[in-house]
GROMACS .gro file of C-alpha atoms in nm:
model
  245
    1MET     CA    1  -0.004   0.004  -0.013
    2SER     CA    2   0.149   0.327  -0.109
    3ALA     CA    3   0.103   0.678   0.102
    4PRO     CA    4  -0.078   0.976  -0.044
    5GLN     CA    5   0.098   1.224  -0.130
    6GLY     CA    6   0.199   1.448   0.145
    7GLN     CA    7   0.057   1.229   0.440
    8GLY     CA    8   0.310   0.974   0.492
    9PRO     CA    9   0.647   1.045   0.686
   10SER     CA   10   0.920   1.223   0.503
   11PHE     CA   11   1.243   1.064   0.484
   12ARG     CA   12   1.423   1.240   0.747
   13GLU     CA   13   1.139   1.139   0.967
   14LEU     CA   14   1.167   0.741   0.879
   15VAL     CA   15   1.565   0.824   0.909
   16VAL     CA   16   1.511   0.949   1.313
   17GLN     CA   17   1.261   0.667   1.355
   18ALA     CA   18   1.494   0.385   1.207
   19LEU     CA   19   1.746   0.500   1.455
   20SER     CA   20   1.519   0.534   1.745
   21SER     CA   21   1.412   0.199   1.964
   22VAL     CA   22   1.123  -0.003   1.847
   23GLU     CA   23   0.876   0.136   2.071
   24ARG     CA   24   1.028   0.486   2.049
   25GLY     CA   25   1.023   0.477   1.673
   26TYR     CA   26   0.683   0.324   1.623
   27ASP     CA   27   0.511   0.627   1.868
   28LEU     CA   28   0.720   0.871   1.646
   29LEU     CA   29   0.547   0.683   1.329
   30SER     CA   30   0.158   0.642   1.445
   31PRO     CA   31   0.022   0.944   1.295
   32LYS     CA   32   0.143   0.925   0.981
   33PHE     CA   33   0.155   0.484   0.985
   34ASP     CA   34  -0.190   0.435   0.814
   35HIS     CA   35  -0.051   0.601   0.529
   36THR     CA   36   0.293   0.412   0.489
   37ALA     CA   37   0.343   0.073   0.319
   38TYR     CA   38   0.346  -0.096   0.681
   39ARG     CA   39  -0.028  -0.112   0.711
   40THR     CA   40  -0.116  -0.459   0.646
   41SER     CA   41  -0.324  -0.441   0.278
   42ALA     CA   42  -0.765  -0.399   0.289
   43SER     CA   43  -0.704  -0.703   0.078
   44VAL     CA   44  -0.517  -0.924   0.296
   45LEU     CA   45  -0.745  -0.789   0.577
   46ASP     CA   46  -1.065  -0.862   0.420
   47SER     CA   47  -0.951  -1.232   0.305
   48VAL     CA   48  -0.872  -1.282   0.660
   49ALA     CA   49  -1.198  -1.200   0.761
   50GLY     CA   50  -1.351  -1.366   0.504
   51ALA     CA   51  -1.161  -1.717   0.579
   52LEU     CA   52  -1.245  -1.676   0.964
   53ARG     CA   53  -1.605  -1.634   0.902
   54PRO     CA   54  -1.712  -1.995   0.876
   55LEU     CA   55  -1.486  -2.059   1.187
   56GLY     CA   56  -1.708  -1.851   1.406
   57PRO     CA   57  -1.868  -1.636   1.553
   58PHE     CA   58  -1.632  -1.583   1.809
   59GLY     CA   59  -1.750  -1.418   2.145
   60SER     CA   60  -1.394  -1.243   2.232
   61GLY     CA   61  -1.103  -1.150   1.967
   62LEU     CA   62  -0.755  -1.042   2.072
   63ASP     CA   63  -0.546  -0.854   1.804
   64VAL     CA   64  -0.197  -0.933   1.933
   65CYS     CA   65   0.055  -0.620   1.848
   66CYS     CA   66  -0.246  -0.419   1.701
   67GLY     CA   67  -0.060  -0.103   1.618
   68THR     CA   68  -0.341   0.149   1.488
   69GLY     CA   69  -0.569  -0.105   1.450
   70ALA     CA   70  -0.632  -0.257   1.137
   71GLY     CA   71  -0.633  -0.604   1.274
   72MET     CA   72  -0.873  -0.495   1.507
   73GLY     CA   73  -1.122  -0.456   1.190
   74VAL     CA   74  -1.090  -0.788   1.150
   75LEU     CA   75  -1.243  -0.899   1.464
   76ARG     CA   76  -1.524  -0.654   1.462
   77GLN     CA   77  -1.637  -0.841   1.177
   78VAL     CA   78  -1.622  -1.190   1.380
   79CYS     CA   79  -1.640  -1.130   1.743
   80ARG     CA   80  -1.972  -1.038   1.894
   81GLU     CA   81  -1.896  -0.960   2.270
   82ARG     CA   82  -1.562  -0.779   2.322
   83ILE     CA   83  -1.226  -0.714   2.123
   84THR     CA   84  -0.879  -0.589   2.283
   85GLY     CA   85  -0.588  -0.456   2.088
   86VAL     CA   86  -0.223  -0.480   2.277
   87ASP     CA   87   0.046  -0.320   2.179
   88PHE     CA   88   0.342  -0.175   2.369
   89SER     CA   89   0.343   0.141   2.166
   90ALA     CA   90   0.154   0.416   2.299
   91GLY     CA   91   0.141   0.616   1.993
   92MET     CA   92  -0.016   0.368   1.811
   93LEU     CA   93  -0.271   0.268   2.059
   94ALA     CA   94  -0.381   0.651   2.073
   95VAL     CA   95  -0.436   0.657   1.715
   96GLY     CA   96  -0.639   0.333   1.719
   97ARG     CA   97  -0.848   0.444   2.012
   98ALA     CA   98  -0.906   0.766   1.833
   99ARG     CA   99  -1.007   0.586   1.531
  100ALA     CA  100  -1.249   0.280   1.709
  101ARG     CA  101  -1.451   0.637   1.862
  102ALA     CA  102  -1.600   0.678   1.502
  103VAL     CA  103  -1.733   0.306   1.435
  104PRO     CA  104  -2.062   0.223   1.506
  105ASP     CA  105  -2.210  -0.083   1.689
  106ALA     CA  106  -1.857  -0.250   1.759
  107PRO     CA  107  -1.855  -0.483   2.005
  108ARG     CA  108  -1.711  -0.344   2.345
  109THR     CA  109  -1.321  -0.228   2.239
  110ASP     CA  110  -1.038  -0.226   2.498
  111TRP     CA  111  -0.673  -0.107   2.385
  112VAL     CA  112  -0.401  -0.221   2.603
  113ARG     CA  113  -0.050  -0.107   2.652
  114ALA     CA  114   0.194  -0.412   2.722
  115ASP     CA  115   0.407  -0.622   2.555
  116ALA     CA  116   0.328  -0.996   2.394
  117ARG     CA  117   0.583  -1.175   2.532
  118ALA     CA  118   0.410  -1.057   2.881
  119LEU     CA  119   0.045  -1.081   2.774
  120PRO     CA  120  -0.162  -0.965   3.088
  121PHE     CA  121  -0.507  -1.162   3.028
  122GLY     CA  122  -0.588  -1.465   3.179
  123PRO     CA  123  -0.746  -1.728   2.914
  124VAL     CA  124  -1.075  -1.545   2.790
  125PHE     CA  125  -1.013  -1.521   2.423
  126ASP     CA  126  -1.177  -1.724   2.161
  127LEU     CA  127  -0.969  -1.577   1.905
  128ALA     CA  128  -0.664  -1.425   1.854
  129VAL     CA  129  -0.493  -1.235   1.541
  130SER     CA  130  -0.177  -1.039   1.450
  131PHE     CA  131  -0.081  -0.898   1.167
  132GLY     CA  132   0.300  -0.819   0.974
  133ALA     CA  133   0.402  -0.786   1.348
  134PHE     CA  134   0.656  -1.094   1.368
  135GLY     CA  135   0.970  -0.945   1.212
  136HIS     CA  136   0.984  -0.763   1.586
  137PHE     CA  137   1.058  -1.045   1.737
  138LEU     CA  138   1.373  -1.260   1.718
  139PRO     CA  139   1.330  -1.626   1.634
  140ARG     CA  140   1.480  -1.741   1.987
  141GLU     CA  141   1.169  -1.518   2.130
  142ARG     CA  142   0.911  -1.708   1.924
  143PRO     CA  143   0.847  -2.004   2.120
  144GLY     CA  144   0.780  -1.775   2.412
  145LEU     CA  145   0.576  -1.537   2.213
  146PHE     CA  146   0.338  -1.840   2.109
  147ALA     CA  147   0.298  -1.986   2.456
  148GLN     CA  148   0.172  -1.665   2.587
  149VAL     CA  149  -0.129  -1.683   2.316
  150HIS     CA  150  -0.202  -2.012   2.376
  151SER     CA  151  -0.237  -1.921   2.748
  152VAL     CA  152  -0.458  -1.587   2.707
  153LEU     CA  153  -0.715  -1.845   2.483
  154ARG     CA  154  -0.977  -2.042   2.623
  155PRO     CA  155  -0.989  -2.459   2.527
  156GLY     CA  156  -1.056  -2.451   2.146
  157GLY     CA  157  -1.006  -2.080   2.088
  158ARG     CA  158  -0.798  -2.006   1.755
  159PHE     CA  159  -0.491  -1.803   1.679
  160ALA     CA  160  -0.495  -1.722   1.310
  161PHE     CA  161  -0.256  -1.527   1.106
  162PRO     CA  162  -0.148  -1.451   0.708
  163ILE     CA  163   0.201  -1.556   0.618
  164VAL     CA  164   0.292  -1.478   0.271
  165ALA     CA  165   0.506  -1.735   0.072
  166PRO     CA  166   0.871  -1.679   0.046
  167ALA     CA  167   1.012  -1.471  -0.270
  168ARG     CA  168   1.158  -1.682  -0.474
  169PRO     CA  169   1.576  -1.670  -0.494
  170GLY     CA  170   1.689  -1.463  -0.720
  171SER     CA  171   1.373  -1.285  -0.756
  172ARG     CA  172   1.338  -0.895  -0.726
  173PRO     CA  173   1.129  -0.916  -0.426
  174TYR     CA  174   1.421  -1.189  -0.291
  175TRP     CA  175   1.674  -0.895  -0.343
  176SER     CA  176   1.471  -0.616  -0.163
  177LEU     CA  177   1.433  -0.834   0.159
  178LEU     CA  178   1.779  -0.992   0.134
  179ALA     CA  179   1.903  -0.583   0.126
  180PHE     CA  180   1.658  -0.478   0.396
  181ASP     CA  181   1.764  -0.730   0.617
  182THR     CA  182   2.117  -0.700   0.607
  183ALA     CA  183   2.085  -0.268   0.644
  184MET     CA  184   1.918  -0.368   0.960
  185ARG     CA  185   2.166  -0.661   1.066
  186VAL     CA  186   2.430  -0.350   0.996
  187ARG     CA  187   2.225  -0.083   1.167
  188ASN     CA  188   2.210  -0.315   1.481
  189ALA     CA  189   2.554  -0.360   1.493
  190VAL     CA  190   2.662  -0.003   1.506
  191TRP     CA  191   2.377   0.158   1.704
  192ARG     CA  192   2.194   0.122   2.004
  193PRO     CA  193   1.915   0.086   2.081
  194PRO     CA  194   1.876  -0.194   1.852
  195PHE     CA  195   1.549  -0.199   1.605
  196VAL     CA  196   1.474  -0.529   1.573
  197MET     CA  197   1.279  -0.574   1.229
  198TYR     CA  198   1.384  -0.851   0.988
  199TYR     CA  199   1.130  -0.992   0.741
  200ARG     CA  200   1.335  -1.302   0.622
  201THR     CA  201   1.346  -1.489   0.958
  202PHE     CA  202   0.961  -1.571   1.001
  203ARG     CA  203   0.963  -1.911   0.772
  204LEU     CA  204   0.639  -2.136   0.799
  205GLY     CA  205   0.830  -2.485   0.898
  206ASP     CA  206   0.977  -2.327   1.171
  207VAL     CA  207   0.722  -2.129   1.312
  208TRP     CA  208   0.468  -2.474   1.236
  209LYS     CA  209   0.740  -2.618   1.507
  210GLU     CA  210   0.706  -2.388   1.758
  211LEU     CA  211   0.314  -2.378   1.720
  212ILE     CA  212   0.283  -2.739   1.819
  213GLY     CA  213   0.542  -2.685   2.109
  214ALA     CA  214   0.338  -2.405   2.246
  215GLY     CA  215   0.090  -2.667   2.236
  216PHE     CA  216  -0.123  -2.578   1.924
  217GLU     CA  217  -0.315  -2.779   1.666
  218VAL     CA  218  -0.206  -2.625   1.319
  219GLU     CA  219  -0.373  -2.608   0.967
  220LEU     CA  220  -0.343  -2.367   0.676
  221ARG     CA  221  -0.579  -2.246   0.477
  222ALA     CA  222  -0.500  -2.123   0.163
  223LEU     CA  223  -0.651  -1.726   0.113
  224GLU     CA  224  -0.752  -1.816  -0.267
  225ASP     CA  225  -0.863  -1.471  -0.312
  226LEU     CA  226  -0.517  -1.346  -0.318
  227GLY     CA  227  -0.427  -1.559  -0.595
  228ARG     CA  228  -0.167  -1.822  -0.692
  229ARG     CA  229   0.181  -1.815  -0.817
  230ALA     CA  230   0.287  -1.950  -1.106
  231ASP     CA  231   0.371  -2.318  -0.990
  232GLY     CA  232  -0.057  -2.333  -0.869
  233SER     CA  233   0.082  -2.286  -0.483
  234PRO     CA  234  -0.079  -1.975  -0.293
  235ARG     CA  235   0.072  -1.663  -0.268
  236CYS     CA  236  -0.065  -1.583   0.116
  237ARG     CA  237  -0.168  -1.915   0.335
  238LEU     CA  238  -0.374  -1.854   0.705
  239VAL     CA  239  -0.210  -2.043   0.969
  240VAL     CA  240  -0.494  -2.141   1.222
  241ALA     CA  241  -0.349  -2.265   1.559
  242THR     CA  242  -0.563  -2.421   1.780
  243ARG     CA  243  -0.554  -2.467   2.176
  244PRO     CA  244  -0.721  -2.790   2.187
  245VAL     CA  245  -1.003  -2.867   2.424
   0.00000   0.00000   0.00000
C-alpha cells in the first residue's frame, strides 16, 4: 500500500524513527503509520476476515501487536462480545482509540498497552489474530510469544495470522528483502538501541514447529482470493492454530 502524497512520513522522519528503539520509533511513526506501506493491506484484511467467518462467530477476540488497529477491523466482523488490541506503543494505541470512536455498532473495544511477550490476561479469548508484527521478534523469542498467546485462549480458541509465500531466490522481492535485512543487521551492529525488524526470519516450517511446541494444533488455509503463484501454490495462507479442548 503506497502512501498518499504529502501524508506519509518524510525521509528525515523515517531516518529518525529507524535510529530509535522499536517502541519509540513506532510512537513517532504513529500519526502517519496508516499512510505507509507497513500497514497491512485491505485485501489481506478482507481475505482473512472471509476465511475466519466460517470458523465463528467468536465471542471475544485479541489483536496481538495491534498497532493502529487494522486487525481490529477484522475482529469487529467476526466477534460478538468484546475485542481487545494490545501493543507496546502508546502512540499507536492512541491513534487506534481515536479511530475506534467513529465505528458504529462495534463490540466492546479495549486498548491495552503491554508487551506481547508478557500478556496481562487470563484464558478469556476465543480468537487471537496478528498482522505484520512477527518481524519484530527474534526467532529465539517466538516460542515464548506463542506460549503467551496459547495461555490467553480458552480451550478450543484459535490463533490466526496470514503468512505470505517466500520470495523466489533471485527475484526482485528476494533481493529487496535480503538488502533490507542486511541493512537492519548492520544498523543494529553499530547503533543502540537496537531496532528489531527482520522480514526473512519468519519461515513457515519453523513457525509450524514452534506452534506445535507451544501446545497448538495447526492447519493451513489458502487465501484463494489473493491468488496463486505460477507453480499453482497460494500466494498467501492463513495459519490457524487451535488450543485443544
